[in-house]
XYZ file of C-alpha atoms in Angstrom:
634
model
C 27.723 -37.275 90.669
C 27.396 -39.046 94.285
C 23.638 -39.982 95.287
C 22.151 -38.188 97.437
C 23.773 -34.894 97.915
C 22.956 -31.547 96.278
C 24.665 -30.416 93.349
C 25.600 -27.195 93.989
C 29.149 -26.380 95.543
C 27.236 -24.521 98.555
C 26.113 -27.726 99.519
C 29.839 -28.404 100.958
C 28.743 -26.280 103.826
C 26.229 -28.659 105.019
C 28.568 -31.448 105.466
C 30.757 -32.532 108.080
C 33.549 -33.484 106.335
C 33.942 -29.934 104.513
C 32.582 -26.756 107.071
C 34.914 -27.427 109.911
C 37.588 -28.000 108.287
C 36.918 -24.852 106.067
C 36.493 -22.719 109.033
C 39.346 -24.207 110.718
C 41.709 -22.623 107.433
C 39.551 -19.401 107.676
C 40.003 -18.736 111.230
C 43.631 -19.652 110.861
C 44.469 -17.075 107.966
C 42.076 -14.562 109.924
C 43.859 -14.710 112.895
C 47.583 -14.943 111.245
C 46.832 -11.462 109.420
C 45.637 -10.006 112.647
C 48.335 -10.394 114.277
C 50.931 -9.219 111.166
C 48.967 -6.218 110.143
C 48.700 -5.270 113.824
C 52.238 -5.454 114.239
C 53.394 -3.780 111.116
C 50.528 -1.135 111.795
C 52.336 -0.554 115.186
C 55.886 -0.467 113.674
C 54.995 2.099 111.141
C 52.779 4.001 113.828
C 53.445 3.794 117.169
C 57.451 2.294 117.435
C 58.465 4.457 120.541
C 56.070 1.761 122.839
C 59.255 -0.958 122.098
C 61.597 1.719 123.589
C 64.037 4.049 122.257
C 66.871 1.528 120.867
C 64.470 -0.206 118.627
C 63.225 2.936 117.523
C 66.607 4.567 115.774
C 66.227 1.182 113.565
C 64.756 2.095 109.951
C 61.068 1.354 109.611
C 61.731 -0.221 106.100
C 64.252 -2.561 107.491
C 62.108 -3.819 110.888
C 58.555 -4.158 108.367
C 61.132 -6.619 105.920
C 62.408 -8.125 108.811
C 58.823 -9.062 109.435
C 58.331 -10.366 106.279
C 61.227 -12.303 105.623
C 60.778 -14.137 109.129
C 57.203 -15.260 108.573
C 58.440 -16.482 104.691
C 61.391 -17.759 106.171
C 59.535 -21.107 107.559
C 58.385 -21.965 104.452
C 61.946 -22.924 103.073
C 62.891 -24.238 105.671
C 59.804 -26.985 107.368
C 57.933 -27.266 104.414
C 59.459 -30.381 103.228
C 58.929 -32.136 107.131
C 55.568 -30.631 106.906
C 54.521 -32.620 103.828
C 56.275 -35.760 104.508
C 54.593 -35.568 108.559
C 51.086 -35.119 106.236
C 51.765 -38.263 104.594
C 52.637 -40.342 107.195
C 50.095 -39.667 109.462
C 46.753 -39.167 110.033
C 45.529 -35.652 109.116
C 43.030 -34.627 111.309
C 45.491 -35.025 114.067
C 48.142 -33.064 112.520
C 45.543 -30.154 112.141
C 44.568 -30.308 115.804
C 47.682 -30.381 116.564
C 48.814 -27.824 114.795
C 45.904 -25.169 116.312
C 47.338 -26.351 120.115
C 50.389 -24.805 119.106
C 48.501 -21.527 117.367
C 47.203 -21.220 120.756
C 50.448 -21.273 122.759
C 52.359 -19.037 120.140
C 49.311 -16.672 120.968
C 49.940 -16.957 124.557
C 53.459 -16.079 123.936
C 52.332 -13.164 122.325
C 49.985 -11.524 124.936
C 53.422 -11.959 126.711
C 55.252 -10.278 124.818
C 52.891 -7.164 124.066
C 52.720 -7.093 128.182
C 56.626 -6.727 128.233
C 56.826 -4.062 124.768
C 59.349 -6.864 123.538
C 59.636 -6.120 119.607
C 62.056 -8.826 119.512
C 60.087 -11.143 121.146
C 56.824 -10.248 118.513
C 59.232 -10.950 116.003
C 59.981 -14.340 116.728
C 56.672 -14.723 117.141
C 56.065 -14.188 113.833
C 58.274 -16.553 113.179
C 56.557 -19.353 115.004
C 53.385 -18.624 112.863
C 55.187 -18.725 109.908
C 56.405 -22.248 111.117
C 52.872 -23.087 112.461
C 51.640 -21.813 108.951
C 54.228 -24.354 106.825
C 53.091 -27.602 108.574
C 49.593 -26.635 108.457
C 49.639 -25.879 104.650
C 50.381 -29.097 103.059
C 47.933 -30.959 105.112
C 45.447 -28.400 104.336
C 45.329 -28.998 100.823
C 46.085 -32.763 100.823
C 42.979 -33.150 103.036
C 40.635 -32.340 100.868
C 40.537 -34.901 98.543
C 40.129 -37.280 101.388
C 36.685 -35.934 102.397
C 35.731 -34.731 99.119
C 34.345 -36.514 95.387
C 35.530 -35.745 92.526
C 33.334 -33.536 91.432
C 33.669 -31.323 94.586
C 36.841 -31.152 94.266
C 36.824 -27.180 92.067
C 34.203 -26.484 94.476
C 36.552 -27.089 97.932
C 39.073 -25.120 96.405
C 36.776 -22.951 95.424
C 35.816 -21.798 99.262
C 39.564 -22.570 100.459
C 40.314 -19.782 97.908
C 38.077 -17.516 98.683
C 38.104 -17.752 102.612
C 41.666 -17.276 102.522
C 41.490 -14.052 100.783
C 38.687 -12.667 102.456
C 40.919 -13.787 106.108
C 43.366 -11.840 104.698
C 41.258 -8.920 104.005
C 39.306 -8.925 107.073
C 42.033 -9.804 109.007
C 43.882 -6.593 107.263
C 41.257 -4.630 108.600
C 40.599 -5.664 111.700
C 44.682 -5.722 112.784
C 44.824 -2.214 111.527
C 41.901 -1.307 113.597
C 42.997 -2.978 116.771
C 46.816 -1.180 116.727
C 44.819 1.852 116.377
C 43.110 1.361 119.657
C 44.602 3.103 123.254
C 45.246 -0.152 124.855
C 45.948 -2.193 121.472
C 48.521 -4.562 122.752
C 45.570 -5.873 125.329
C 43.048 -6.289 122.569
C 45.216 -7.748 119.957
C 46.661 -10.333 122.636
C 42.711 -11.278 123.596
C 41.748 -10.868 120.007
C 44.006 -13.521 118.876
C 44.102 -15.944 121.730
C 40.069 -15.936 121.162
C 40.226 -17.203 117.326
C 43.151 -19.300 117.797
C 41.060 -21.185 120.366
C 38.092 -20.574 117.742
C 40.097 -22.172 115.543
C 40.906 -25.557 117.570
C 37.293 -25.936 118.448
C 36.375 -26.193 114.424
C 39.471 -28.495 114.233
C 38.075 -30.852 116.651
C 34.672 -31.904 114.336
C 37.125 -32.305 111.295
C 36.744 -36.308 110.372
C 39.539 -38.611 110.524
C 41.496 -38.709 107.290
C 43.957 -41.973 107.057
C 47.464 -41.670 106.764
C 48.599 -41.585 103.108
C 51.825 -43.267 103.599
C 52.316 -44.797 107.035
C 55.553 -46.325 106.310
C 57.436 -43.227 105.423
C 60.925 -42.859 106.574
C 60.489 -39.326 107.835
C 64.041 -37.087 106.921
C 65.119 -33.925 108.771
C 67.768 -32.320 106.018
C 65.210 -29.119 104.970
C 67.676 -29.308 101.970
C 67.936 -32.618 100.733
C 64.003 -32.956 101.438
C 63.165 -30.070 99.692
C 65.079 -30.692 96.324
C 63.718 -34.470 96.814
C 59.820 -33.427 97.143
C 60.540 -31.013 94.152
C 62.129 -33.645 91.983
C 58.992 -35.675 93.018
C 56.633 -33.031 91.719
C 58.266 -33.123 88.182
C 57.503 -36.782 87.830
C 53.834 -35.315 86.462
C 54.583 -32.412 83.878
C 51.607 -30.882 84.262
C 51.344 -30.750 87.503
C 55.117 -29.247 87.992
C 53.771 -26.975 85.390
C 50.787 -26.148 87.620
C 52.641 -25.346 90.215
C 54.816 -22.978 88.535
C 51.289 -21.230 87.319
C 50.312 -21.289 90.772
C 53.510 -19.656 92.186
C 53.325 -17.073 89.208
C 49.968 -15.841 90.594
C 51.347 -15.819 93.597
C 54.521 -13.667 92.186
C 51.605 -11.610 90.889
C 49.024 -11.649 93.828
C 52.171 -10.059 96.085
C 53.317 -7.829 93.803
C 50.304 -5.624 93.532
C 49.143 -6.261 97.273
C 52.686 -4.949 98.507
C 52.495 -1.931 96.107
C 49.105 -1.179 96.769
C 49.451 0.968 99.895
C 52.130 3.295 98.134
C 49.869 3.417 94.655
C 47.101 4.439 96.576
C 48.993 7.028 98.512
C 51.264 8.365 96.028
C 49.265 7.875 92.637
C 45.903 8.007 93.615
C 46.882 10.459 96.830
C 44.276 8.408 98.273
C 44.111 7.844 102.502
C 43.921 4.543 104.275
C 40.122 4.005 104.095
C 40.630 3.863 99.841
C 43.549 1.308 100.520
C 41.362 -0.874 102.322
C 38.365 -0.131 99.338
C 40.814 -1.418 96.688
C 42.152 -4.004 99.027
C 38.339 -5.329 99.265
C 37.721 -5.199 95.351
C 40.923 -7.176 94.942
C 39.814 -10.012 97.485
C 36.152 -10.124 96.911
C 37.035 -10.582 93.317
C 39.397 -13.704 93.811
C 36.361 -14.730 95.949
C 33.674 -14.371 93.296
C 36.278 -16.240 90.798
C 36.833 -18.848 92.537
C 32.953 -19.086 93.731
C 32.561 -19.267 89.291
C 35.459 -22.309 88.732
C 32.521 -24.874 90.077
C 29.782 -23.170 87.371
C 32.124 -22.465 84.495
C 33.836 -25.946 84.691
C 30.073 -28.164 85.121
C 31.582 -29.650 88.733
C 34.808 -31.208 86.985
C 38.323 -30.408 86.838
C 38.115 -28.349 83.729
C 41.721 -26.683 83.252
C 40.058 -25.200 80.106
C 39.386 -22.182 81.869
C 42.718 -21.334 82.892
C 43.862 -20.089 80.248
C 40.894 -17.603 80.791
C 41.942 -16.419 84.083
C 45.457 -15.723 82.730
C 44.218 -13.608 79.639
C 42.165 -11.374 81.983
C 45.094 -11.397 84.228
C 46.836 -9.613 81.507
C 43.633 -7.428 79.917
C 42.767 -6.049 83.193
C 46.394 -5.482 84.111
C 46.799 -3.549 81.062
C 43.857 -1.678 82.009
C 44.960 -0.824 85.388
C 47.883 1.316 83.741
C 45.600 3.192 81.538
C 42.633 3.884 84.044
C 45.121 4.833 86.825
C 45.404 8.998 86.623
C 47.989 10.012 89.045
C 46.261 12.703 91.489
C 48.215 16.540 92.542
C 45.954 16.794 95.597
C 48.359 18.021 97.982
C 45.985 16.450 101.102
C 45.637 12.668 100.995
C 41.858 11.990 99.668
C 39.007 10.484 102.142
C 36.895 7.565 100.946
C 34.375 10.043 99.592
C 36.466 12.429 97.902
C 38.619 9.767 96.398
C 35.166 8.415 94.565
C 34.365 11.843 93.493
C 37.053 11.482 90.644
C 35.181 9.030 87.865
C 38.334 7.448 86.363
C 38.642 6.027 90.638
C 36.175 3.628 89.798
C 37.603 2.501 86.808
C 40.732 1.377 88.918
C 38.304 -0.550 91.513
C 36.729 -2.398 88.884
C 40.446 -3.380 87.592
C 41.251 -4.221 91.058
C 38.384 -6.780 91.197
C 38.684 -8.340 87.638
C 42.535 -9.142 88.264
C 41.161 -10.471 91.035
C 38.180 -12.128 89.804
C 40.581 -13.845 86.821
C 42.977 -14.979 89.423
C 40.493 -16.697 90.880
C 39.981 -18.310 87.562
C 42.953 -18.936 87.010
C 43.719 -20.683 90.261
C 40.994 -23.043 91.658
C 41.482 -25.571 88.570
C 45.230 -25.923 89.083
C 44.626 -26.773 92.937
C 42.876 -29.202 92.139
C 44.518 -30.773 89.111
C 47.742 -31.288 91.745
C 44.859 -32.764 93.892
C 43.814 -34.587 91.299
C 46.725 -36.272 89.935
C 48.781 -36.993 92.340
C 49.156 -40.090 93.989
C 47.821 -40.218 97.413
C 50.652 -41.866 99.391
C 52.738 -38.603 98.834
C 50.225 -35.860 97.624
C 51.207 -33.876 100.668
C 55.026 -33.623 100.008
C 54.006 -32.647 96.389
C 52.257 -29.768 98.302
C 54.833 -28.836 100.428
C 57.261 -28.297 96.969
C 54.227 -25.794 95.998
C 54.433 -24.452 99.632
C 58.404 -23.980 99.029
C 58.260 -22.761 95.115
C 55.067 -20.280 96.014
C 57.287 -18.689 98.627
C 60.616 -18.474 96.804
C 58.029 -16.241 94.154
C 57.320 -14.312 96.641
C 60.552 -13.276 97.985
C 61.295 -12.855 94.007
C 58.020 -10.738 93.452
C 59.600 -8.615 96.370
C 63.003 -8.073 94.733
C 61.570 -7.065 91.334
C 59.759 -4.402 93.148
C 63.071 -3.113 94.498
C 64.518 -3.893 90.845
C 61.978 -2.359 88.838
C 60.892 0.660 90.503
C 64.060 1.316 92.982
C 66.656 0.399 91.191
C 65.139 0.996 87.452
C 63.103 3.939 88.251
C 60.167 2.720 86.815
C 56.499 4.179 88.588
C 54.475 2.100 90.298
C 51.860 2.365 87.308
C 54.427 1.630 84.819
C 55.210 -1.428 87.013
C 52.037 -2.831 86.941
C 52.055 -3.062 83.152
C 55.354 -5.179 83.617
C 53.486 -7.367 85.303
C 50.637 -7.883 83.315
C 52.938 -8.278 80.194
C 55.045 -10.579 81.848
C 52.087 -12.722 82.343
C 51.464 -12.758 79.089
C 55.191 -13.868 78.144
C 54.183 -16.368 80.669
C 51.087 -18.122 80.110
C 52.178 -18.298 76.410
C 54.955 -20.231 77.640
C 53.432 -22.665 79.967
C 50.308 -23.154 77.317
C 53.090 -24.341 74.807
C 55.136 -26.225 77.388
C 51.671 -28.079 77.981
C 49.128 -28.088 75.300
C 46.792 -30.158 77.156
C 45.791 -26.435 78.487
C 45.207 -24.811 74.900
C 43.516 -27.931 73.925
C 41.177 -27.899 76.733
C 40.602 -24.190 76.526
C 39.920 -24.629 72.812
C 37.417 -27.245 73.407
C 35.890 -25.359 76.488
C 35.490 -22.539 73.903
C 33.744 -24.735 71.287
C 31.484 -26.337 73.777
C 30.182 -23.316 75.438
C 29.777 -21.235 71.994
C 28.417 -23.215 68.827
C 26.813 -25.949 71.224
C 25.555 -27.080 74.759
C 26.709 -30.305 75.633
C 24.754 -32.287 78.204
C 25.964 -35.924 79.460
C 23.589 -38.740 80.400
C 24.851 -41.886 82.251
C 28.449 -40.181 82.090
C 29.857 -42.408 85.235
C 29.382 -45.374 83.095
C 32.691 -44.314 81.878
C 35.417 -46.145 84.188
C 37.298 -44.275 86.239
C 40.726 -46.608 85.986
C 41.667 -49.453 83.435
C 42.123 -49.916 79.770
C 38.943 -49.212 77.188
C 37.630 -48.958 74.064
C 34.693 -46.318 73.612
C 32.867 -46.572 70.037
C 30.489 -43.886 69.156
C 28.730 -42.760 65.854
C 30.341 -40.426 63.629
C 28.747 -37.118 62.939
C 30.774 -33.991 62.443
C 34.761 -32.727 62.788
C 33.981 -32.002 65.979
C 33.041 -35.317 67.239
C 36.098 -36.051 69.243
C 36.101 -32.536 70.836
C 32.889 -32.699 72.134
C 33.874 -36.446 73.428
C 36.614 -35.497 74.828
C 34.902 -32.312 76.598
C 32.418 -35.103 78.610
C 35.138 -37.531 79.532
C 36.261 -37.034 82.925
C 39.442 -39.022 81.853
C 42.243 -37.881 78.979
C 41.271 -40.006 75.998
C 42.754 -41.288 73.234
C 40.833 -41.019 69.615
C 41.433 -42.705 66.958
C 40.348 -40.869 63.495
C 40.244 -40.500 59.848
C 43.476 -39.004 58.547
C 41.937 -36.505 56.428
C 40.246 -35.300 59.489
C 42.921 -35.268 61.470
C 45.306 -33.770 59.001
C 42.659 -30.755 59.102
C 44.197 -26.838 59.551
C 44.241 -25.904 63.105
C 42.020 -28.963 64.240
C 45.400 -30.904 63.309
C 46.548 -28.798 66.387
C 44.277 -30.333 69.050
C 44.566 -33.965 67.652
C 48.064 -33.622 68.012
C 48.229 -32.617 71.594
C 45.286 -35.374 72.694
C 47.656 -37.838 70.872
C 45.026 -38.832 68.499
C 45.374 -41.679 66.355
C 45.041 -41.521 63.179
C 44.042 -44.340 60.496
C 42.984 -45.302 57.071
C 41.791 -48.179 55.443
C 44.134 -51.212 54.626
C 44.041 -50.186 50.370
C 44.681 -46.627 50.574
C 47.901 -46.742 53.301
C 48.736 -50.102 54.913
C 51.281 -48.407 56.521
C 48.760 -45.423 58.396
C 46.740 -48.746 58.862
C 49.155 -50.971 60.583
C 50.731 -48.245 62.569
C 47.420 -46.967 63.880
C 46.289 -51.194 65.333
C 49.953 -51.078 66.798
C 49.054 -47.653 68.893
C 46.014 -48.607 69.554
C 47.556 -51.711 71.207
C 49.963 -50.026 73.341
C 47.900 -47.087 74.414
C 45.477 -50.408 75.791
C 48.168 -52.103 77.591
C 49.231 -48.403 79.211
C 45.498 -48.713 80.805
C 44.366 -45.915 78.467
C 40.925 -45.379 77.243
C 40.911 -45.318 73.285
C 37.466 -43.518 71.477
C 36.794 -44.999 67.440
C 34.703 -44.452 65.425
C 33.660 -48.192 63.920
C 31.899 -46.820 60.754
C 35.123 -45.348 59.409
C 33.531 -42.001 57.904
C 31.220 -39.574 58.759
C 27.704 -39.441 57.850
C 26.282 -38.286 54.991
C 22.823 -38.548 55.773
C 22.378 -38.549 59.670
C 21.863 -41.887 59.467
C 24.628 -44.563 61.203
C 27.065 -46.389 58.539
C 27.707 -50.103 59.019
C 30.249 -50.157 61.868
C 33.403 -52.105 60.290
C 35.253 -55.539 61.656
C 37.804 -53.079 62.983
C 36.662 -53.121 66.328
C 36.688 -57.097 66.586
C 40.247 -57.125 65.521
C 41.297 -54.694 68.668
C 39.533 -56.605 70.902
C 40.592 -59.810 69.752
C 44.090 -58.915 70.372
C 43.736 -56.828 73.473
C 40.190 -57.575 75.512
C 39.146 -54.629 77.089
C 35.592 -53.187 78.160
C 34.072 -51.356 75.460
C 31.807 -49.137 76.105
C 28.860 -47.704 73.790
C 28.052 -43.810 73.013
C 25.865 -41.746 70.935
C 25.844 -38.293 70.068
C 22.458 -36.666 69.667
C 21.617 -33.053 67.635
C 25.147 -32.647 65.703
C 23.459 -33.350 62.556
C 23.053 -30.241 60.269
C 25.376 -28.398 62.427
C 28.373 -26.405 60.894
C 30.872 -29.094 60.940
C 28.581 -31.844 59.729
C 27.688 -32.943 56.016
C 23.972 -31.551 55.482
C 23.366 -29.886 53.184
C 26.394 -30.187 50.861
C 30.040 -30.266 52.619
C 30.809 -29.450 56.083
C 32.804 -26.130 56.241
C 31.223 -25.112 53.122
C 28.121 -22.918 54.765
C 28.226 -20.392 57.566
C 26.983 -21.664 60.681
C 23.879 -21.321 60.996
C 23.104 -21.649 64.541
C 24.662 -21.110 67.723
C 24.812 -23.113 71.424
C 22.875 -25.993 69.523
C 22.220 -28.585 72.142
C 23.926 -31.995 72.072
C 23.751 -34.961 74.245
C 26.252 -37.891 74.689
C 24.284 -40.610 76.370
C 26.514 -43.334 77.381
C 25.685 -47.229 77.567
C 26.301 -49.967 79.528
C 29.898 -51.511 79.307
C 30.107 -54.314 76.852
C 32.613 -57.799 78.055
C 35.187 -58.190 75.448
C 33.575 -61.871 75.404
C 30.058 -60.496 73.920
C 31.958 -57.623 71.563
C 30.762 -57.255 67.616
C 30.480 -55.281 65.146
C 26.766 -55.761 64.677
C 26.106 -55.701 68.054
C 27.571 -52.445 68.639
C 25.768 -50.831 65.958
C 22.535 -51.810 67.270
C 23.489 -50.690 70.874
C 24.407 -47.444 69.593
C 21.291 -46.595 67.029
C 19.349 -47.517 70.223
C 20.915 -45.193 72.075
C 20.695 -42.195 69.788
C 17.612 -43.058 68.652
C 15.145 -40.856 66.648
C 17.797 -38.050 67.721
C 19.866 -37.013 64.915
């Protein structure tokens, strides 16, 4: 953690380099949804004010229309809007980009003034463009101003501010269009936050261009399948943002629905639209508010996995709590409640959101995170471009599914949450560094508390060789769970052969060994690994004494060490791990794996130790370094 700042994520909103640029994005998304929801509210409600021509055109076909033109600038800038990001500096580009909020709204207290539908629509499509460039320098920004460890919580509130925009910004467009003179207040409603807006922009700190000597290219197409192609350089972060897009798929498949569920299922009226609306958006805000908690202020993807199984649950749910009402009059707010299986369908309505949430925070920032900086923005952008091709997808299968199949909106629902399934077991076994984690997340927060000491005395960059004492099965999970860096171990072969442990190694690309006698093969192969996984820059974790411990007490660490330093000098650096012994997957007491467990969220420490010069590394000097750090702590 940083000096000097508070740990908690709220914190963010004391600092200058976080709040205005936080309320910049919320103001933005507020005033964006104002303006849509007021328009579509005025289409459905009140067309005849455009005049008579535009009102023979379908309803359906003019609310698409407005749809598919504020989508539409997504395909088609996103891939100038990420390379512009990269290339220059950021706070600029976000001033920049709230000047021309402010003249679009302008335009549009024009065009309310003249009734112009056509001119409103276009409109739309300026946001929508104003919307592409600002997104990838939204996102991109953030790990410019923020640590590492702040990095879930950033998200965290970018998350939830954008879904509570959306929400109030539902409301407050659908309360506006309702009002006598509604095309005056709109027009002063959103020339007010869009100026709002650009007075936030203007504290947001400098934030140095990325890539200054980009060779900026105007071909949407070319650019687009280039920036894409540069996402699937990192697997897993093409994978995340595939995951991300599906929620997206998701997140717009029940939002467009839910006005027609509520008023043909539940025969509820608009107030109990905007209820489940709110329970929806408030949950996404309370899970992404937990990522920060759950994950201990790191990057933990281990808990994606858990958004994406109550995703499906509570999806599942939905179709059985939802009773389909024969109230010929559409139900108020009150009477909608009176009916108890209603509030089984808000608290659905808030866990999928509350999983999404979850779910999407950690893969934010793991793009964020792994990404090089000098073209993290066009990496964006592809997310920008895939999220909205879901979209227009998630639309479709609407039409598919219940216009063209015949399905009910209910029954379409459970699609959905099925098809998630289908989906995160997919992406889970395209990258098992996501079951691993979540495995690991599961053992660390059940059988035992883990707490860290000295944990940035782990480098962040550069080759390594940790060495630690060897206690239980476990030892490498629990290792593994504190390092803020993928790690490689090397282990016993027994061990690592283990049932369904075998799994995990396998995926963390453990190493595994055995002494010279029993399989100079295993043996040789293992140094060789060990070697290249060094040269790669890779931290490597053994365990010197070769075994685990039989008595609590540390074995004599073995020469093993001195060799792999000897042929590749790299830091090493010292651990100890403190209250594993007599634990389920240790040897007291006969075995380990023999006995039922028989305790629960046991508390461990690793407590890390100063890095050792590949000059001063020994065996015996390593051992003593480590029994001092453990100490009396078994």
């Amino acid at each position: 953690m940083h000096p000097n700042e508070e740990k908690s994520q709220f914190g963010l909103l004391k600092r200058r380099r976080f709040l205005p640029f936080f309320l910049t994005q919320f103001f933005g998304a507020f005033n964006d949804n104002i303006f849509k929801n007021a328009l579509v509210f005025l289409v459905t409600y009140n067309i005849t004010q455009f005049g008579g021509e535009v009102a023979a055109i379908s309803e359906d076909i003019l609310i698409n229309a407005a749809v598919g033109l504020f989508i539409l600038p997504f395909f088609l800038f996103s891939a100038l809007a990420g390379q512009i990001a990269d290339k220059y500096e950021k706070s600029q580009i976000i001033r920049r980009v709230k000047i021309l909020e402010i003249g679009i709204m302008l335009t549009a207290a024009v065009a309310f003034y003249l009734n112009s539908l056509w001119l409103l629509l276009f409109i739309l499509f300026l946001m929508g463009t104003q919307s592409a460039f600002f997104g990838p320098v939204k996102y991109a920004i953030i790990p410019q101003h923020l640590y590492e460890d702040e990095l879930v919580g950033g998200n965290a509130f970018v998350e939830m501010g954008t879904f509570l925009a959306i929400l109030f910004g539902t409301i407050a467009g659908g309360l506006l269009a309702s009002l006598e003179t509604a095309s005056t207040w709109i027009s002063i409603s959103v020339i007010v936050f869009a100026v709002i807006g650009y007075i936030c922009s203007r504290k947001i700190p400098e934030a140095p261009a990325s890539a200054p000597s980009l060779k900026i290219s105007l071909n949407p197409i070319t650019e687009a399948w280039r920036i894409i192609k540069q996402a699937k350089k990192s697997h897993s972060v093409f994978l995340s943002i595939m995951a991300i897009s599906w929620f997206w798929f998701l997140g717009a498949a029940y939002l467009t629905q839910l006005p027609n569920f509520t008023e043909e299922v539940l025969r509820g009226a608009e107030g109990v639209v905007t209820c489940l609306l709110a329970s929806f958006s408030i949950g996404i805000g309370l899970g992404s508010m937990s990522c920060e908690r759950l994950s201990g202020h790191k990057i933990e993807i281990g808990i994606v996995p858990i958004g994406s199984i109550g995703l499906t649950i509570f999806g599942i749910d939905l179709f059985f709590a939802t009773q389909p009402s024969n109230s010929a009059e559409l139900l108020s707010f009150t009477e909608f409640f009176q009916t108890g299986s209603n509030y089984r369908v808000l608290i659905d309505m808030a866990l999928i959101g509350f999983f999404g949430g979850l779910f999407i925070v950690p893969l934010y920032a793991l793009i964020q995170h792994r990404t090089p900086e000098e073209y993290r923005a066009q990496v964006i952008a592809a997310n920008n471009i895939i999220n909205s091709l879901f979209m227009v997808v998630s639309a479709l299968s609407g039409i598919l599914f219940i216009g063209v199949a015949g399905l009910t909106i209910t029954q379409f629902f459970l699609v959905l949450a099925l098809l998630n399934a289908v989906v995160a077991l997919y992406v889970y076994s395209t990258v098992p560094e996501f079951t691993m984690r979540f495995l690991i997340y599961l053992l660390t927060h059940t059988m035992y508390r883990v707490r860290s000491e000295n944990i940035t005395k782990i480098p962040d960059e550069g080759p390594g060789v940790i060495v630690c004492n060897h206690v239980s099965y476990v030892d490498a999970l629990l290792l593994a769970g504190v390092c803020h860096r993928p790690v490689r171990f090397v282990m016993y072969k027994p061990i690592y052969d283990l049932p369904v442990l075998n799994f995990i190694f396998r995926v963390a690309k453990a190493i595994p060994i055995t002494s010279r006698h029993q399989n100079p093969d295993v043996f040789n192969a293992a140094f060789e690994r060990i070697s290249e996984a060094l040269k790669q820059g890779e931290l490597v974790c053994i365990f010197p004494e070769g075994k685990l411990t039989k008595d609590g007490e540390i074995n004599e660490f073995k020469k093993g060490i001195e060799k792999i330093i000897e042929r590749d000098p790299v830091p090493v650096v010292p651990m100890a791990l403190r209250g594993l012994w007599g634990s389920f997957f240790s040897h007291k007491g006969g075995h380990a794996l023999t006995t039922l467990p028989k305790r629960f969220w046991s508390k461990v420490s690793v407590v890390i130790g100063d890095s050792i010069q590949p000059e001063a590394v020994s065996a015996e000097k390593l051992q003593d370094i480590v029994l001092s750090l453990r100490g009396e702590h078994l």
